[in-house]
Short mmCIF file of C-alpha atoms (C1' of nucleotides) in Angstrom, two decimals:
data_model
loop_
_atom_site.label_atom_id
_atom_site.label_comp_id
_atom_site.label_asym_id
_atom_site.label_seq_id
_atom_site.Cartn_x
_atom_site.Cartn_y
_atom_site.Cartn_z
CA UNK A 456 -14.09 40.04 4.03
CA UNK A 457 -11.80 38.25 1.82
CA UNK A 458 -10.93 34.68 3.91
CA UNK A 459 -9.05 32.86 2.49
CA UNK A 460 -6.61 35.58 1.91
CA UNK A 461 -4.98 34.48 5.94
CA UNK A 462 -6.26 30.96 5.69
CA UNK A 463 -3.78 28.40 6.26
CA UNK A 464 -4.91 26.41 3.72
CA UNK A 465 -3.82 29.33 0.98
CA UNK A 466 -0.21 28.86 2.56
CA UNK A 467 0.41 25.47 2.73
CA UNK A 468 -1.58 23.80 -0.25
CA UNK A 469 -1.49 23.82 -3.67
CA UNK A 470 -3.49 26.85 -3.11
CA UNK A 471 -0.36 29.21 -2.43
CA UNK A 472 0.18 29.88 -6.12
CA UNK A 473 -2.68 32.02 -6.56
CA UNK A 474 -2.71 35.70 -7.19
CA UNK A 475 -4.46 38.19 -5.95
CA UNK A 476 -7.59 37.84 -8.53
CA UNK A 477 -7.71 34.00 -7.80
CA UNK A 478 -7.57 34.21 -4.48
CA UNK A 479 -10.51 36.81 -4.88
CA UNK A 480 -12.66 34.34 -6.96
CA UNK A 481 -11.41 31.52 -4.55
CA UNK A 482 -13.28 33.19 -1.79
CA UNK A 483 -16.46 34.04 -3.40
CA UNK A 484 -16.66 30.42 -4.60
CA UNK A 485 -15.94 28.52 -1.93
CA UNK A 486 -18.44 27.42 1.25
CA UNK A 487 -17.60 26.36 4.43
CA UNK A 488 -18.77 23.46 6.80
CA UNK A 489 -18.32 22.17 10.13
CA UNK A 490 -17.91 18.85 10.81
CA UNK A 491 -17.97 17.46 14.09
CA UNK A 492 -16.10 14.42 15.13
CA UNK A 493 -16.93 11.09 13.75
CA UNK A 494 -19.11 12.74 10.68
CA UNK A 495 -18.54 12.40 7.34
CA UNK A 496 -17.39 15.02 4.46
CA UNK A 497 -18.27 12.77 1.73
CA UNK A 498 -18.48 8.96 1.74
CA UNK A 499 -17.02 6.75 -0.52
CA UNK A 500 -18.97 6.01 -3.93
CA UNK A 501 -19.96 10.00 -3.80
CA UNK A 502 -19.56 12.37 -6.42
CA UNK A 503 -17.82 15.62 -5.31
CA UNK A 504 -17.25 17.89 -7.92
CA UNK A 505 -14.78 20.05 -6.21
CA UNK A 506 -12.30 19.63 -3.46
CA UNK A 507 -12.24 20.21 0.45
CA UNK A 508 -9.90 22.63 2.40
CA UNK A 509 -8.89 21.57 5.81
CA UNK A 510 -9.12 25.00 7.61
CA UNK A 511 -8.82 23.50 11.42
CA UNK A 512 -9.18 19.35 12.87
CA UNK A 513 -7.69 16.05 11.60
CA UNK A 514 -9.54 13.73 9.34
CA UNK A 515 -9.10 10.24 8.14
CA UNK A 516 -9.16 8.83 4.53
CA UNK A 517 -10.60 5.27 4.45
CA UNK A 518 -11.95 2.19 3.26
CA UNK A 519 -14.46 -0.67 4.79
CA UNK A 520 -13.16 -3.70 3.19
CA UNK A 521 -15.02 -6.61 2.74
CA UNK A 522 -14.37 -8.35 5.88
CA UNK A 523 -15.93 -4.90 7.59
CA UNK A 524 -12.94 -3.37 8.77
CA UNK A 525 -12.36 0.56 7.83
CA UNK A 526 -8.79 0.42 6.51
CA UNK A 527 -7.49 4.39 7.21
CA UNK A 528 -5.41 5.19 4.20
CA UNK A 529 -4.14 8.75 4.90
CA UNK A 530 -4.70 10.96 7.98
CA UNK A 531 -5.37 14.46 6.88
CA UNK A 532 -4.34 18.00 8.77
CA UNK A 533 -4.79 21.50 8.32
CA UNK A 534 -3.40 22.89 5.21
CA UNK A 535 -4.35 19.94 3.06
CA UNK A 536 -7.06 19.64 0.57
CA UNK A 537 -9.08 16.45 0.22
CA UNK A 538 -10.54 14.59 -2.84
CA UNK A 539 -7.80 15.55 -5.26
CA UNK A 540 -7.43 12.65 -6.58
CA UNK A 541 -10.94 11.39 -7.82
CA UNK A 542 -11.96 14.78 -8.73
CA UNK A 543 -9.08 14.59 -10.88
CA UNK A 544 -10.13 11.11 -12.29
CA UNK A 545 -13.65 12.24 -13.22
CA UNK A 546 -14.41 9.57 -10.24
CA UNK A 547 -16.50 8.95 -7.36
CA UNK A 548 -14.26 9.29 -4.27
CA UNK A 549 -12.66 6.07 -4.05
CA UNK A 550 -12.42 6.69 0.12
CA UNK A 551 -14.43 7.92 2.68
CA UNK A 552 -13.33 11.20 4.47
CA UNK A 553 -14.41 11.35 7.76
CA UNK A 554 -13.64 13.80 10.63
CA UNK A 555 -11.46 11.89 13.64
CA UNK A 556 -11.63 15.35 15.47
CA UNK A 557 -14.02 18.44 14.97
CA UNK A 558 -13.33 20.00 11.62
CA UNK A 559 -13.81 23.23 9.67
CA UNK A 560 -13.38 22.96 6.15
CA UNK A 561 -13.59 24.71 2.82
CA UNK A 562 -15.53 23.70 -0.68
CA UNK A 563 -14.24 24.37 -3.88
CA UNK A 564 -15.83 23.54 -7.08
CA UNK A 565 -14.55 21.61 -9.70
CA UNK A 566 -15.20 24.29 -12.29
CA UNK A 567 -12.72 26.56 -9.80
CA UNK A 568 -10.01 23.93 -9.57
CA UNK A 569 -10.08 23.49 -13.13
CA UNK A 570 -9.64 27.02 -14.16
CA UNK A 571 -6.78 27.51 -11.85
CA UNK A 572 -5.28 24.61 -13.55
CA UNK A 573 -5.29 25.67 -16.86
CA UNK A 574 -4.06 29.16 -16.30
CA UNK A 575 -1.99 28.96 -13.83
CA UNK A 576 1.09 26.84 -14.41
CA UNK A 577 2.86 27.32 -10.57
CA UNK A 578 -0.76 26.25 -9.12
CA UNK A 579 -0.89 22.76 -11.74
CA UNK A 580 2.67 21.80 -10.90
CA UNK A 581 2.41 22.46 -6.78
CA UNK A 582 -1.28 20.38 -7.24
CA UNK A 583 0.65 17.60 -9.16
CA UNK A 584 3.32 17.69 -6.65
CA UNK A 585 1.38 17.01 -3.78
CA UNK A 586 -0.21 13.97 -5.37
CA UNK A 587 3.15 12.41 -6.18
CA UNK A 588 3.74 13.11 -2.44
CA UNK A 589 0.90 11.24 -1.79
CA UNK A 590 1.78 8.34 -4.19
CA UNK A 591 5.28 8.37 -2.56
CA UNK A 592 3.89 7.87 0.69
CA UNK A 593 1.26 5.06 -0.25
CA UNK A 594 3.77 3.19 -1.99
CA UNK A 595 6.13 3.70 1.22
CA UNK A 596 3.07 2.18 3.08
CA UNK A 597 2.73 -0.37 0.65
CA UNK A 598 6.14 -1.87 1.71
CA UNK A 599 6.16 -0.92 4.73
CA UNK A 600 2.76 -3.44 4.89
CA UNK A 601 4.40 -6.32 3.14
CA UNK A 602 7.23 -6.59 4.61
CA UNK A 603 7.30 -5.15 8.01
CA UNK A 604 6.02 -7.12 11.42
CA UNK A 605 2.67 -5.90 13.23
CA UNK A 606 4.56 -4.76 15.61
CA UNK A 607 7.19 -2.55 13.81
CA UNK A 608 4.19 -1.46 11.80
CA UNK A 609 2.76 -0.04 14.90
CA UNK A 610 6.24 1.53 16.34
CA UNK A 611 6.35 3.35 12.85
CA UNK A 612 2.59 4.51 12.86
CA UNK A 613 3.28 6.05 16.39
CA UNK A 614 6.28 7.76 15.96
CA UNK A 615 4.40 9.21 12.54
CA UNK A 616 1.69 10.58 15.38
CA UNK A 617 3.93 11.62 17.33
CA UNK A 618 5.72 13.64 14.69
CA UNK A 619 3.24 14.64 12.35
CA UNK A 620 0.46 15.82 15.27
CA UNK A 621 2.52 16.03 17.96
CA UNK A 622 1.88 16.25 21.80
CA UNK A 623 -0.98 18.13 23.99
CA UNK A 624 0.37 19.64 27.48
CA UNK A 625 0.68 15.94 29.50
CA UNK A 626 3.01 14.42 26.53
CA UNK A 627 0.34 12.72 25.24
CA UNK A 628 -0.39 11.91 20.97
CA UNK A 629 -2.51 15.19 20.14
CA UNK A 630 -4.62 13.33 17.65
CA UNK A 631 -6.60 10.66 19.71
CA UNK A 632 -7.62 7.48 17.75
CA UNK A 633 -9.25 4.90 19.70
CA UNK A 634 -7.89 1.39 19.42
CA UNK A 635 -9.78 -0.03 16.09
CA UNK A 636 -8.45 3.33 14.34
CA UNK A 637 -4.77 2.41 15.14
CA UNK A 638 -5.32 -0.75 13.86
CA UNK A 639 -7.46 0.35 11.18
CA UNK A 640 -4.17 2.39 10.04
CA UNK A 641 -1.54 -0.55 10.50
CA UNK A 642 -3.79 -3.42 9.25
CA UNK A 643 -4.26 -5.86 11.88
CA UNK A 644 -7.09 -6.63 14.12
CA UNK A 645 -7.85 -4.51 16.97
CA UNK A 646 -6.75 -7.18 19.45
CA UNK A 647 -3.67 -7.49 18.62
CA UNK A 648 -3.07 -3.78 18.71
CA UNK A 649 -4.37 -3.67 21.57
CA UNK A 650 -2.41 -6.45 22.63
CA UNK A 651 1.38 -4.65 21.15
CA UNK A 652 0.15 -1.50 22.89
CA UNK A 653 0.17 -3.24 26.53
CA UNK A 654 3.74 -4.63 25.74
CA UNK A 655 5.22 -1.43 24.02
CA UNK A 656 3.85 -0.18 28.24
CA UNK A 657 5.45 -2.96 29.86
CA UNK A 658 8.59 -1.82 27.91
CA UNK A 659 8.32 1.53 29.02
CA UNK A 660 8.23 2.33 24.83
CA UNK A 661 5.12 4.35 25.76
CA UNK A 662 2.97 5.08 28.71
CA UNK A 663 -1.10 4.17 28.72
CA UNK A 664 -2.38 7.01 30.39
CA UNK A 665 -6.43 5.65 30.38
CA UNK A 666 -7.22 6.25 26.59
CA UNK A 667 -4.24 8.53 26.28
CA UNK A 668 -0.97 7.02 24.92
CA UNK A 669 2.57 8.68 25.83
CA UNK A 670 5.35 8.38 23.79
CA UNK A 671 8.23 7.90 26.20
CA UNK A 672 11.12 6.80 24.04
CA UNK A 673 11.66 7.60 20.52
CA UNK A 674 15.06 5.88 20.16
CA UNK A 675 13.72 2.32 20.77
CA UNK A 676 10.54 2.96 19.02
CA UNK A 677 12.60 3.97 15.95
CA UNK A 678 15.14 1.01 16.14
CA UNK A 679 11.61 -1.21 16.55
CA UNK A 680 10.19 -0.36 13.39
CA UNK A 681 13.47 -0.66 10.81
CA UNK B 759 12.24 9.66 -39.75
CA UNK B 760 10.37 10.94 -36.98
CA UNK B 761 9.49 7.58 -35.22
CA UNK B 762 7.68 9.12 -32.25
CA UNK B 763 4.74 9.41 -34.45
CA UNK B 764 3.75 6.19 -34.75
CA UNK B 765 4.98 5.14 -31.57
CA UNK B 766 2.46 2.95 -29.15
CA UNK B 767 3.60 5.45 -26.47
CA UNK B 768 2.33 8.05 -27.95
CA UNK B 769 -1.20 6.47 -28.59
CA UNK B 770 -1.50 5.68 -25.01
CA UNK B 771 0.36 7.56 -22.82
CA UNK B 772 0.17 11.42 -21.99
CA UNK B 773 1.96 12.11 -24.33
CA UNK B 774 -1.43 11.58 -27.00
CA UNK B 775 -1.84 15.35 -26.23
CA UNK B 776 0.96 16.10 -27.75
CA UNK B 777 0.80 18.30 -31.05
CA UNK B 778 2.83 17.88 -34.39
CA UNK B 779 5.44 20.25 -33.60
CA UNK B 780 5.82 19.29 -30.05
CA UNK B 781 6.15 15.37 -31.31
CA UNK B 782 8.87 16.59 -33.66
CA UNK B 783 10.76 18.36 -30.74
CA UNK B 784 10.42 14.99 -28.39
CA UNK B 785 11.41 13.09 -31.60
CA UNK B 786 14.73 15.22 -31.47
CA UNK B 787 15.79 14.84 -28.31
CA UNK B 788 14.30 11.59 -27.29
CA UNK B 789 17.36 8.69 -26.89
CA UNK B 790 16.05 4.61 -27.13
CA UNK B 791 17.81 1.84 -25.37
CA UNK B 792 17.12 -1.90 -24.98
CA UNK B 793 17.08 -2.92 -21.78
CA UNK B 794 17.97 -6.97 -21.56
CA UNK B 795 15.68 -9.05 -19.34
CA UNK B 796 17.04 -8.62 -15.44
CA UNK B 797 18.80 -5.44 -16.54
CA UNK B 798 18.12 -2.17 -14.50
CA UNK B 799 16.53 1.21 -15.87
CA UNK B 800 17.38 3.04 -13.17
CA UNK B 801 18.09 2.75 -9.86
CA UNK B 802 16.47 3.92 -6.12
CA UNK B 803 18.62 6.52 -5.45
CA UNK B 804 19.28 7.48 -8.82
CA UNK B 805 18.67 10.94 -10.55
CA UNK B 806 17.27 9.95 -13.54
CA UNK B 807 16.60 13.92 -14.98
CA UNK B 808 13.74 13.09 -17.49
CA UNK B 809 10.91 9.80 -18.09
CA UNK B 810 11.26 6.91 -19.48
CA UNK B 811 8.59 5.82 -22.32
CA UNK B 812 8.18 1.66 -22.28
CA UNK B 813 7.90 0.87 -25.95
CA UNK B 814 8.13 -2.54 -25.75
CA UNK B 815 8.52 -5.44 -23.10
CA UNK B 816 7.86 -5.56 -19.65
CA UNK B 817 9.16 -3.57 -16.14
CA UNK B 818 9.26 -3.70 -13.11
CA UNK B 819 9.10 -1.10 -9.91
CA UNK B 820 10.70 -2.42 -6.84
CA UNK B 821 12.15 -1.58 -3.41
CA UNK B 822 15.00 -3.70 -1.51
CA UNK B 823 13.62 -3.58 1.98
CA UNK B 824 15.39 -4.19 5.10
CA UNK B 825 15.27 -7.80 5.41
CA UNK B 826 16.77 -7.99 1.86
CA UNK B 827 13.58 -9.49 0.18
CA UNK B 828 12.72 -6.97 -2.86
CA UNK B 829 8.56 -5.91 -3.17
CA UNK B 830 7.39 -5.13 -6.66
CA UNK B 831 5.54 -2.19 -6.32
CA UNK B 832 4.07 -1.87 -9.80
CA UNK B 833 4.74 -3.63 -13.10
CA UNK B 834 4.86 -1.43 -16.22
CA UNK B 835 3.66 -2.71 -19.99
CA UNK B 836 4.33 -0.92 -23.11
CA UNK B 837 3.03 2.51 -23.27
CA UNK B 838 3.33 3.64 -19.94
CA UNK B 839 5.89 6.28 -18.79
CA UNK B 840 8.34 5.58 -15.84
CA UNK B 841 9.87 7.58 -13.56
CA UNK B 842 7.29 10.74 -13.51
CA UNK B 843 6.62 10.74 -10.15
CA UNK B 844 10.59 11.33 -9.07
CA UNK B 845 10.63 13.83 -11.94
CA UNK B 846 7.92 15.84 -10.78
CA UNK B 847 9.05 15.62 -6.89
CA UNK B 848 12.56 16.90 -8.02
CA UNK B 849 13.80 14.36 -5.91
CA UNK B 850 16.17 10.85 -6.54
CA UNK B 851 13.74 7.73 -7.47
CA UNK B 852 11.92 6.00 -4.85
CA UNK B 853 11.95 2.79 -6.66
CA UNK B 854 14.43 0.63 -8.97
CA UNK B 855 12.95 -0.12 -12.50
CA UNK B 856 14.02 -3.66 -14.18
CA UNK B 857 13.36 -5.17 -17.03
CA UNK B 858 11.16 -8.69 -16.35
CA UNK B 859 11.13 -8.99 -19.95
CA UNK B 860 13.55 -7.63 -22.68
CA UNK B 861 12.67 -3.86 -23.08
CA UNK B 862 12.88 -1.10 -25.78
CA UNK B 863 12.71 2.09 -23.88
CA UNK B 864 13.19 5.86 -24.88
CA UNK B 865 14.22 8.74 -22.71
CA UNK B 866 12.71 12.25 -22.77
CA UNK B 867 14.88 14.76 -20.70
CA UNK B 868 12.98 16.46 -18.00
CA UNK B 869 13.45 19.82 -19.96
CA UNK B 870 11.17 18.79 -22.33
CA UNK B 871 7.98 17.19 -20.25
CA UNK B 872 8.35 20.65 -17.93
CA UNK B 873 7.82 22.67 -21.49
CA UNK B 874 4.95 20.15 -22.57
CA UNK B 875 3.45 20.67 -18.90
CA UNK B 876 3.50 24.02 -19.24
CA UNK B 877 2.10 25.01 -22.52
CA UNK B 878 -0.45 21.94 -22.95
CA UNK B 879 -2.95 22.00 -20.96
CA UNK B 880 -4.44 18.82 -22.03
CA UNK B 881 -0.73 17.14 -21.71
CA UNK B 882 -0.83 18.24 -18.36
CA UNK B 883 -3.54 17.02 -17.51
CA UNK B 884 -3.25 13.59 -18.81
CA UNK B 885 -0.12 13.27 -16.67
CA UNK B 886 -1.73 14.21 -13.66
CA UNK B 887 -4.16 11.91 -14.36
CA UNK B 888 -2.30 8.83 -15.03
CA UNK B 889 -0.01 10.09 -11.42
CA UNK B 890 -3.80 9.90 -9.88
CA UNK B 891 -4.62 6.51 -11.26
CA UNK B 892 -1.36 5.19 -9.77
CA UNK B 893 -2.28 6.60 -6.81
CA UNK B 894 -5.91 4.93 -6.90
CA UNK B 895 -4.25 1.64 -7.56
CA UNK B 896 -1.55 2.10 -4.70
CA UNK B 897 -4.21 2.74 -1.98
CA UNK B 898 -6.02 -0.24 -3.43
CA UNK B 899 -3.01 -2.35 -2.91
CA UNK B 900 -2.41 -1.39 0.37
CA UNK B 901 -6.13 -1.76 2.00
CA UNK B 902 -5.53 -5.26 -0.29
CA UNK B 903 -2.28 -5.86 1.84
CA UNK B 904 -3.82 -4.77 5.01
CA UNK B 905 -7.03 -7.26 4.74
CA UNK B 906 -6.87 -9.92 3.18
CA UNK B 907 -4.56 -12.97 2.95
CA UNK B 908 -1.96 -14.13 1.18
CA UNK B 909 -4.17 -16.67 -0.27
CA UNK B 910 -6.62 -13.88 -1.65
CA UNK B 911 -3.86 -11.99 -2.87
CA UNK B 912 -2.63 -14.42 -4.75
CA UNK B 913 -5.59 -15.40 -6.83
CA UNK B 914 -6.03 -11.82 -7.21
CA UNK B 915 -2.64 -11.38 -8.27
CA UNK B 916 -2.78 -14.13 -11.06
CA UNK B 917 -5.99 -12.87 -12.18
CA UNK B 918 -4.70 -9.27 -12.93
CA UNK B 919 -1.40 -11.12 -14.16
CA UNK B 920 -4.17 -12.55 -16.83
CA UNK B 921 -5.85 -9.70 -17.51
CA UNK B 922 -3.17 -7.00 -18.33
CA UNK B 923 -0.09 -9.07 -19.87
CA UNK B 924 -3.03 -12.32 -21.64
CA UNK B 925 -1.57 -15.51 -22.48
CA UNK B 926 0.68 -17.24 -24.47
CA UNK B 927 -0.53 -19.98 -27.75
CA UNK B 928 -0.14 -22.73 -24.54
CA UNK B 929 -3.06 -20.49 -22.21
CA UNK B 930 0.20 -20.04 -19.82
CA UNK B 931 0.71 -16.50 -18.67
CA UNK B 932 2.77 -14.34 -20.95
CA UNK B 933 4.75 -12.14 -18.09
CA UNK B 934 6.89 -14.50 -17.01
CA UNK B 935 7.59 -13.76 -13.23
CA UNK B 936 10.08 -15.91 -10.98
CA UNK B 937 8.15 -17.54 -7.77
CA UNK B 938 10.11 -15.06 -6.05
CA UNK B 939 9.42 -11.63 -7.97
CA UNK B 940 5.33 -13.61 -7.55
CA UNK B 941 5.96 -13.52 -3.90
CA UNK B 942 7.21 -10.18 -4.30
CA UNK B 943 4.28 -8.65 -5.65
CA UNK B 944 1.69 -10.19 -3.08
CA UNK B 945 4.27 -10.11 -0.26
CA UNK B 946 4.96 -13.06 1.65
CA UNK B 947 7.46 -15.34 1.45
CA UNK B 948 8.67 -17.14 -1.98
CA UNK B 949 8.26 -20.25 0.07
CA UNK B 950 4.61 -19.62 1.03
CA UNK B 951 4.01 -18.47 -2.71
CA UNK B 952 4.79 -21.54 -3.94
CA UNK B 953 2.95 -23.71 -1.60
CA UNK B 954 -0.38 -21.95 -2.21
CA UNK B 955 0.62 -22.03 -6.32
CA UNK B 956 0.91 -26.18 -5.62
CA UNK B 957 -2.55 -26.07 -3.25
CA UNK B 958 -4.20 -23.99 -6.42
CA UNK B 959 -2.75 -26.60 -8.98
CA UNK B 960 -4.49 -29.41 -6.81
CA UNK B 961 -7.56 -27.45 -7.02
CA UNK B 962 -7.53 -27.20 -10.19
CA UNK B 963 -7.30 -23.62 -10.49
CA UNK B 964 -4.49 -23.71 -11.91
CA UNK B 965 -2.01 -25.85 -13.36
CA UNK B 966 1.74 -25.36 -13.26
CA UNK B 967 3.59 -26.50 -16.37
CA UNK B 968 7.07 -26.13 -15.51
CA UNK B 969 7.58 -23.08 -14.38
CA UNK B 970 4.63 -21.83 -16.13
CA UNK B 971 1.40 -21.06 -14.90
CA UNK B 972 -2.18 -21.70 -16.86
CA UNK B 973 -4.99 -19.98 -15.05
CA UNK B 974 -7.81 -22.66 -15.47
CA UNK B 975 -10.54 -21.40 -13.35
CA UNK B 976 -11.18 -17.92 -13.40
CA UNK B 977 -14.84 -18.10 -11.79
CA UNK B 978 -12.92 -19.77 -8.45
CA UNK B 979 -10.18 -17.51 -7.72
CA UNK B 980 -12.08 -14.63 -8.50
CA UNK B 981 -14.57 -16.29 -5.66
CA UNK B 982 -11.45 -17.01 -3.22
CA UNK B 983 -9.83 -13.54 -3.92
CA UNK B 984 -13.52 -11.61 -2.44
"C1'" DG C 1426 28.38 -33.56 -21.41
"C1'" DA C 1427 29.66 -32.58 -16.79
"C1'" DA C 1428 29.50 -29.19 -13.40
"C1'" DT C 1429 27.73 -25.27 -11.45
"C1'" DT C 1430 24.15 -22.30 -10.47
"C1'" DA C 1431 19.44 -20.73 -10.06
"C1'" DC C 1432 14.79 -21.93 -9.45
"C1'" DT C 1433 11.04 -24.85 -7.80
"C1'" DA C 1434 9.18 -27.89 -4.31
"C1'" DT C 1435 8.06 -29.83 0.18
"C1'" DG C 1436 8.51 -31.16 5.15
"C1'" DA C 1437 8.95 -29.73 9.87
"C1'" DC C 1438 8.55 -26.47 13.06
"C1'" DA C 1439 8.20 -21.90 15.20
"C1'" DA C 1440 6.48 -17.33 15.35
"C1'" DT C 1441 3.04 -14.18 14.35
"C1'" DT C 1442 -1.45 -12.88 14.05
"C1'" DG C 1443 -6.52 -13.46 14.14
"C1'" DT C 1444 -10.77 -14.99 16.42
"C1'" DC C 1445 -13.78 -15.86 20.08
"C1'" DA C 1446 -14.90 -15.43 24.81
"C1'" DT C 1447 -15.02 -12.85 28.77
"C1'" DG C 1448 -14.31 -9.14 31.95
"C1'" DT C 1449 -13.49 -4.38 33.21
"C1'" DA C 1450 -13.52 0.59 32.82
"C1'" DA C 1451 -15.14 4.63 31.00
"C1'" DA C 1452 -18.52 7.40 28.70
"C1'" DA C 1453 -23.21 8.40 27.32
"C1'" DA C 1454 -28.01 8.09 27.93
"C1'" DA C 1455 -32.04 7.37 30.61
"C1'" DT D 412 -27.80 8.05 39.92
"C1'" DT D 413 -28.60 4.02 37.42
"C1'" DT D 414 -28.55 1.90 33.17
"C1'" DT D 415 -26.77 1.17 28.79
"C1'" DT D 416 -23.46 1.46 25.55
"C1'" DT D 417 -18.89 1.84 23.91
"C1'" DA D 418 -14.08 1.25 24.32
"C1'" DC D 419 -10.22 -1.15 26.39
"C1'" DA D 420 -7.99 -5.34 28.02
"C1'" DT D 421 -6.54 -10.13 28.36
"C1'" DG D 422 -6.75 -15.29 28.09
"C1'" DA D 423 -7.11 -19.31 25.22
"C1'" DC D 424 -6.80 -21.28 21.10
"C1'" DA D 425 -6.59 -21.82 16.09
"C1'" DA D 426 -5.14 -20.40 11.66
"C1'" DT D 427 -1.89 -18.28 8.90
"C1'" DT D 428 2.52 -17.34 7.60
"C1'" DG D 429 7.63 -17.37 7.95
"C1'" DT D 430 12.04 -19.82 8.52
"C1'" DC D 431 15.24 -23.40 8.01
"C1'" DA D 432 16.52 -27.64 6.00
"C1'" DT D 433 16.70 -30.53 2.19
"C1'" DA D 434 16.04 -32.28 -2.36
"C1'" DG D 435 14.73 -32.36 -7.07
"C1'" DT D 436 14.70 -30.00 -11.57
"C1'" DA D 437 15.84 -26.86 -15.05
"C1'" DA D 438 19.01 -23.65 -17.02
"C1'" DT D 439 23.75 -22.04 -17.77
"C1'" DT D 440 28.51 -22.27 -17.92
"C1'" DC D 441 32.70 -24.45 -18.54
#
DNA sequence: GAATTACTATGACAATTGTCATGTAAAAAA
DNA sequence: TTTTTTACATGACAATTGTCATAGTAATTC
């Protein structure tokens, strides 16, 4: 009966400070959805009022900017919880959280959050802690944008892939982003990842298996992107 | 006696949550420095083992990136804590912090913000709130680095330069930043900051006065940073 | 006050990256 | 299947941006 008890979520969020009771209230509190590929959890400019477990699927954090590319700011996995941040702020969500493969996930209230917070001092520091992961890793990015080349920018994004979501049974990137989305996460235009994509081939960096990309050596992709 | 009291940190910072005995207890074990101009706080690498309160002056958070060239990550005004991120993380500081203008700064041992986190709800909350606004404005800069060009960024730049830090009795700009810490923010080149600063001054957006910078039309670079 | 150093400025050129056009391949819909 | 749509790919060219060289100007040091 009691879900969330197992979930993965409770073991790898913020979420693994709760006791028994909580994780009791958690469960009669929450709701889940399913979202398939390419739909939305909330869009940017929405209010939330609670957060979103990521039970199963990968989703993508982003922006359309003015010139109407959707800049991806954050890829999200199983185990993390989404809209944190402007939840946290009183805010509408800055970002849009879309699914980039099917996706079950969990709804918590704000009201929930908030009590967890305030009595539960191991659950407020492991939430804060995972946001100043997240800052860490934006302001990473940050640099990493300024000052780094399209191209190492793109040697760096796919050895994060390849780390982060890893490889299905032919070697190939588990999470599959189509072009514009890998260029939607480096900044550039889709051409010219397209473009780095056919040379990193030529190189034998990676293989283009139709829509599929193989990462064939790490050791030159890594010296690439410093 | 007890300075922290009145102290413009206190008024703004998370630390406003603070009760009268817990200001007398930061009072006690707080320690103020004065940080010349071009002087470091701390360090990337560095365990600094506490925050950093800015009392007074003006700071900067910066990387050195591979190709030597130094990106300002964040600039910090009076009344804004440093260093809570690498506190929280338990882990050395991401960033360096220098002064860009002579500082007054005060130290509060990490001992002391974990027993403030812990028995002050609102205090906590505060802090994870101003860690989320950073975080806001970091995924701002980065879609901001992604899209748009150096050009945009650079009006934008001098506009927020305007806003936050205001203007001197001459209408220059009162944070006095080198071409190259400019370049560093918006990150390009100190070269290519300095030719779009002298294609703004023919357009009469601005107009350079030595090395100081008068923002003339607001209306126009607000226009060209869209 | 002369000398040294650091910062600002600009030209010339090359490299990177974006845009537009066009074609092909794969997937989805009819 | 055929049609339509969507995603991938590449050429050609232009715009942006970076690099190197050089020089002037301001600030600092001796």
């Amino acid at each position: 009966m009691n879900k969330c008890d197992q979930c993965i979520v409770r073991q790898l969020s913020s979420l693994k400070a709760l006791n028994k009771e909580e994780v009791v209230k958690l469960a009669n509190s929450k709701k889940t959805y399913t979202i398939k590929k390419g739909e939305a959890i909330f869009e940017e400019g929405e209010i939330t009022n609670g957060v979103f477990c990521v039970k199963d699927g990968v989703g993508k954090l982003s922006k359309l900017s003015a010139n109407g590319k959707d800049q991806i700011v954050k890829l999200v996995k199983s185990g993390e919880l989404l809209g944190q941040r402007s939840m946290i702020s009183n805010e509408p969500a800055n970002l849009s959280a879309k699914a980039v493969a099917d996706m079950e996930v969990c709804f918590i209230p704000k009201s929930e959050i908030i009590d967890f917070f305030n009595n539960n001092n191991q659950f407020s520091m492991n939430l804060m802690q995972s946001i100043c992961e997240d800052l860490k890793e934006s302001d990473n990015d940050k640099i990493a944008l300024a000052q780094k080349t399209v191209k190492q920018r793109l040697a760096e994004t796919l050895l994060y892939l390849h780390d982060v979501f890893g490889e299905d049974a032919d070697k190939s990137l588990r999470v599959h982003l189509t072009r514009e989305e890998l260029a939607g996460m480096i900044g550039t235009a889709t051409e010219s990842c397209i473009r780095l994509l056919s040379d990193f081939n030529k190189l034998e960096l990676i293989e283009l298996v139709g829509k599929k990309i193989v990462i064939k050596d790490i050791k030159a992709l890594k010296k690439l992107a410093e």
